[in-house]
PDB file of C-alpha atoms in Angstrom:
ATOM      1  CA  MET F   6      33.495  96.289 224.169  1.00  0.00           C
ATOM      2  CA  ARG F   7      33.656  93.966 221.218  1.00  0.00           C
ATOM      3  CA  THR F   8      30.495  92.279 220.012  1.00  0.00           C
ATOM      4  CA  ASP F   9      30.473  88.831 218.513  1.00  0.00           C
ATOM      5  CA  CYS F  10      28.374  88.257 215.474  1.00  0.00           C
ATOM      6  CA  THR F  11      27.063  84.747 214.856  1.00  0.00           C
ATOM      7  CA  GLU F  12      27.590  83.012 211.519  1.00  0.00           C
ATOM      8  CA  GLU F  13      24.242  81.329 211.851  1.00  0.00           C
ATOM      9  CA  ARG F  14      21.760  81.772 208.978  1.00  0.00           C
ATOM     10  CA  LEU F  15      18.033  81.257 208.913  1.00  0.00           C
ATOM     11  CA  VAL F  16      16.462  80.275 205.597  1.00  0.00           C
ATOM     12  CA  PHE F  17      12.820  81.228 204.964  1.00  0.00           C
ATOM     13  CA  GLN F  18      10.388  80.364 202.175  1.00  0.00           C
ATOM     14  CA  GLY F  19      11.660  82.022 199.006  1.00  0.00           C
ATOM     15  CA  VAL F  20       9.769  84.506 196.820  1.00  0.00           C
ATOM     16  CA  GLY F  21       9.649  84.051 193.035  1.00  0.00           C
ATOM     17  CA  GLY F  22      12.766  81.902 192.890  1.00  0.00           C
ATOM     18  CA  ARG F  23      14.667  84.242 195.132  1.00  0.00           C
ATOM     19  CA  GLN F  24      16.114  82.804 198.360  1.00  0.00           C
ATOM     20  CA  VAL F  25      15.270  84.595 201.552  1.00  0.00           C
ATOM     21  CA  VAL F  26      17.994  84.246 204.216  1.00  0.00           C
ATOM     22  CA  ALA F  27      18.405  85.992 207.572  1.00  0.00           C
ATOM     23  CA  ARG F  28      22.042  86.614 208.430  1.00  0.00           C
ATOM     24  CA  PHE F  29      23.461  88.194 211.534  1.00  0.00           C
ATOM     25  CA  ASP F  30      26.654  89.735 210.119  1.00  0.00           C
ATOM     26  CA  GLY F  31      25.550  93.381 210.279  1.00  0.00           C
ATOM     27  CA  GLY F  32      24.750  93.763 206.564  1.00  0.00           C
ATOM     28  CA  ARG F  33      21.364  95.182 205.471  1.00  0.00           C
ATOM     29  CA  ILE F  34      19.458  95.683 208.702  1.00  0.00           C
ATOM     30  CA  THR F  35      15.754  96.022 209.495  1.00  0.00           C
ATOM     31  CA  SER F  36      13.965  96.600 212.750  1.00  0.00           C
ATOM     32  CA  ASP F  37      11.014  94.409 211.691  1.00  0.00           C
ATOM     33  CA  ALA F  38      12.624  91.048 210.921  1.00  0.00           C
ATOM     34  CA  GLY F  39       9.664  89.349 212.611  1.00  0.00           C
ATOM     35  CA  ILE F  40       7.691  90.183 209.498  1.00  0.00           C
ATOM     36  CA  LEU F  41       9.294  87.161 207.828  1.00  0.00           C
ATOM     37  CA  LEU F  42       7.871  84.816 210.484  1.00  0.00           C
ATOM     38  CA  LEU F  43       4.467  86.441 210.068  1.00  0.00           C
ATOM     39  CA  ARG F  44       4.703  85.993 206.299  1.00  0.00           C
ATOM     40  CA  GLU F  45       5.614  82.339 206.753  1.00  0.00           C
ATOM     41  CA  VAL F  46       2.541  81.697 208.866  1.00  0.00           C
ATOM     42  CA  ALA F  47       0.291  83.617 206.538  1.00  0.00           C
ATOM     43  CA  GLU F  48       1.642  81.716 203.497  1.00  0.00           C
ATOM     44  CA  ARG F  49       1.150  78.364 205.066  1.00  0.00           C
ATOM     45  CA  MET F  50      -2.396  79.213 206.089  1.00  0.00           C
ATOM     46  CA  GLY F  51      -3.188  80.877 202.724  1.00  0.00           C
ATOM     47  CA  LEU F  52      -4.495  83.736 204.805  1.00  0.00           C
ATOM     48  CA  LEU F  53      -3.434  86.670 202.560  1.00  0.00           C
ATOM     49  CA  ARG F  54      -4.394  84.915 199.368  1.00  0.00           C
ATOM     50  CA  ARG F  55      -7.874  84.129 200.700  1.00  0.00           C
ATOM     51  CA  PHE F  56      -8.292  87.652 202.030  1.00  0.00           C
ATOM     52  CA  ALA F  57      -7.251  89.139 198.698  1.00  0.00           C
ATOM     53  CA  GLN F  58      -9.910  87.048 196.954  1.00  0.00           C
ATOM     54  CA  CYS F  59     -12.540  89.034 198.811  1.00  0.00           C
ATOM     55  CA  PHE F  60     -11.739  92.076 196.654  1.00  0.00           C
ATOM     56  CA  ALA F  61     -12.772  92.643 193.025  1.00  0.00           C
ATOM     57  CA  ASP F  62      -9.979  94.163 190.962  1.00  0.00           C
ATOM     58  CA  HIS F  63     -11.402  96.402 188.192  1.00  0.00           C
ATOM     59  CA  ARG F  64      -8.020  97.949 187.241  1.00  0.00           C
ATOM     60  CA  ASP F  65      -6.546  97.809 183.741  1.00  0.00           C
ATOM     61  CA  PRO F  66      -4.300  94.741 183.745  1.00  0.00           C
ATOM     62  CA  GLU F  67      -1.810  96.549 181.499  1.00  0.00           C
ATOM     63  CA  LEU F  68      -1.198  99.163 184.189  1.00  0.00           C
ATOM     64  CA  ILE F  69      -1.004  96.891 187.243  1.00  0.00           C
ATOM     65  CA  GLU F  70       2.288  96.772 189.145  1.00  0.00           C
ATOM     66  CA  HIS F  71       0.963  95.582 192.502  1.00  0.00           C
ATOM     67  CA  THR F  72      -1.492  92.664 192.776  1.00  0.00           C
ATOM     68  CA  VAL F  73      -4.358  92.886 195.200  1.00  0.00           C
ATOM     69  CA  GLU F  74      -2.637  90.158 197.196  1.00  0.00           C
ATOM     70  CA  GLU F  75       0.495  92.300 197.427  1.00  0.00           C
ATOM     71  CA  PHE F  76      -1.586  95.285 198.595  1.00  0.00           C
ATOM     72  CA  VAL F  77      -3.284  93.150 201.211  1.00  0.00           C
ATOM     73  CA  ALA F  78       0.022  91.677 202.399  1.00  0.00           C
ATOM     74  CA  GLN F  79       1.624  95.098 202.662  1.00  0.00           C
ATOM     75  CA  ARG F  80      -1.247  96.446 204.715  1.00  0.00           C
ATOM     76  CA  VAL F  81      -1.905  93.417 206.944  1.00  0.00           C
ATOM     77  CA  LEU F  82       1.747  92.820 207.717  1.00  0.00           C
ATOM     78  CA  ALA F  83       2.279  96.531 208.481  1.00  0.00           C
ATOM     79  CA  LEU F  84      -0.673  96.438 210.898  1.00  0.00           C
ATOM     80  CA  ALA F  85       0.759  93.306 212.528  1.00  0.00           C
ATOM     81  CA  CYS F  86       4.066  95.145 213.036  1.00  0.00           C
ATOM     82  CA  GLY F  87       2.276  98.109 214.666  1.00  0.00           C
ATOM     83  CA  TYR F  88       2.133 100.512 211.705  1.00  0.00           C
ATOM     84  CA  GLU F  89      -1.611 101.367 211.765  1.00  0.00           C
ATOM     85  CA  ASP F  90      -1.324 104.681 209.897  1.00  0.00           C
ATOM     86  CA  LEU F  91      -1.407 104.537 206.096  1.00  0.00           C
ATOM     87  CA  ASN F  92       1.189 107.336 205.997  1.00  0.00           C
ATOM     88  CA  ASP F  93       3.677 104.859 207.393  1.00  0.00           C
ATOM     89  CA  HIS F  94       3.642 103.131 204.030  1.00  0.00           C
ATOM     90  CA  ASP F  95       5.251 106.163 202.424  1.00  0.00           C
ATOM     91  CA  VAL F  96       8.412 105.605 204.457  1.00  0.00           C
ATOM     92  CA  LEU F  97       8.242 101.790 204.685  1.00  0.00           C
ATOM     93  CA  ARG F  98       7.877 101.343 200.926  1.00  0.00           C
ATOM     94  CA  ASP F  99      11.735 101.424 200.574  1.00  0.00           C
ATOM     95  CA  ASP F 100      12.335  98.529 202.974  1.00  0.00           C
ATOM     96  CA  ALA F 101      13.424  95.526 200.906  1.00  0.00           C
ATOM     97  CA  LEU F 102      12.412  93.066 203.624  1.00  0.00           C
ATOM     98  CA  ARG F 103       8.848  94.435 203.600  1.00  0.00           C
ATOM     99  CA  ALA F 104       8.805  94.067 199.853  1.00  0.00           C
ATOM    100  CA  VAL F 105       9.871  90.427 200.144  1.00  0.00           C
ATOM    101  CA  ALA F 106       7.243  89.841 202.821  1.00  0.00           C
ATOM    102  CA  ALA F 107       4.594  91.313 200.577  1.00  0.00           C
ATOM    103  CA  GLY F 108       5.569  88.913 197.784  1.00  0.00           C
ATOM    104  CA  LYS F 109       7.394  91.343 195.500  1.00  0.00           C
ATOM    105  CA  ARG F 110       9.907  89.688 193.177  1.00  0.00           C
ATOM    106  CA  ASP F 111      11.864  92.964 192.770  1.00  0.00           C
ATOM    107  CA  ALA F 112      12.646  93.811 196.384  1.00  0.00           C
ATOM    108  CA  THR F 113      14.434  97.050 195.468  1.00  0.00           C
ATOM    109  CA  GLY F 114      11.891  98.443 193.053  1.00  0.00           C
ATOM    110  CA  ALA F 115      14.512  98.795 190.292  1.00  0.00           C
ATOM    111  CA  THR F 116      12.110  97.554 187.545  1.00  0.00           C
ATOM    112  CA  ARG F 117       9.070  99.691 188.398  1.00  0.00           C
ATOM    113  CA  LYS F 118       7.193 101.070 185.396  1.00  0.00           C
ATOM    114  CA  ARG F 119       7.086 104.752 186.323  1.00  0.00           C
ATOM    115  CA  ALA F 120      10.438 106.500 186.760  1.00  0.00           C
ATOM    116  CA  ARG F 121       9.295 108.276 189.874  1.00  0.00           C
ATOM    117  CA  ASP F 122       8.546 104.919 191.535  1.00  0.00           C
ATOM    118  CA  GLN F 123      11.824 103.195 190.653  1.00  0.00           C
ATOM    119  CA  GLY F 124      13.848 102.437 193.715  1.00  0.00           C
ATOM    120  CA  HIS F 125      10.650 102.008 195.810  1.00  0.00           C
ATOM    121  CA  ALA F 126       9.451  98.401 195.801  1.00  0.00           C
ATOM    122  CA  LEU F 127       6.155  98.917 197.564  1.00  0.00           C
ATOM    123  CA  ALA F 128       3.029 101.007 196.965  1.00  0.00           C
ATOM    124  CA  THR F 129       2.456 104.346 198.600  1.00  0.00           C
ATOM    125  CA  THR F 130      -0.696 106.247 199.481  1.00  0.00           C
ATOM    126  CA  ASP F 131       0.229 108.724 196.782  1.00  0.00           C
ATOM    127  CA  ALA F 132      -2.219 111.180 198.250  1.00  0.00           C
ATOM    128  CA  PRO F 133      -2.011 114.904 197.292  1.00  0.00           C
ATOM    129  CA  THR F 134      -0.458 117.022 200.046  1.00  0.00           C
ATOM    130  CA  SER F 135      -2.719 120.067 199.480  1.00  0.00           C
ATOM    131  CA  GLY F 136      -6.276 120.243 200.690  1.00  0.00           C
ATOM    132  CA  ARG F 137      -5.941 117.532 203.320  1.00  0.00           C
ATOM    133  CA  ARG F 138      -7.479 117.862 206.717  1.00  0.00           C
ATOM    134  CA  SER F 139      -5.223 117.896 209.747  1.00  0.00           C
TER     135      SER F 139
END
């Protein structure tokens, strides 16, 4: 049975000069496209920005790759999509759509500072695997 793909496109609020467009031609696919709608609502309300302002950031500015607002966006939007476990972020960090929703300008992570992080746009828990409780 042949399926028909629609040529319709949905344009969302851009990120850092980058246009965000949903297409239905079978290209890059995500199961959580609703995250863009959640991001739109959060942006218009200023929700994530205001939430991020509740945290004091004592990190060295020279070493920062992810802003507090990006961390908050990554976590809050993951929770809204049903990913309550922090370990989910280790897998989801490669999803370009999640990176866009979190406000990352480099959705693919190609320009990350540390070589081991390149290709991963979002943060990870980066927890050691030994000594953890089950």
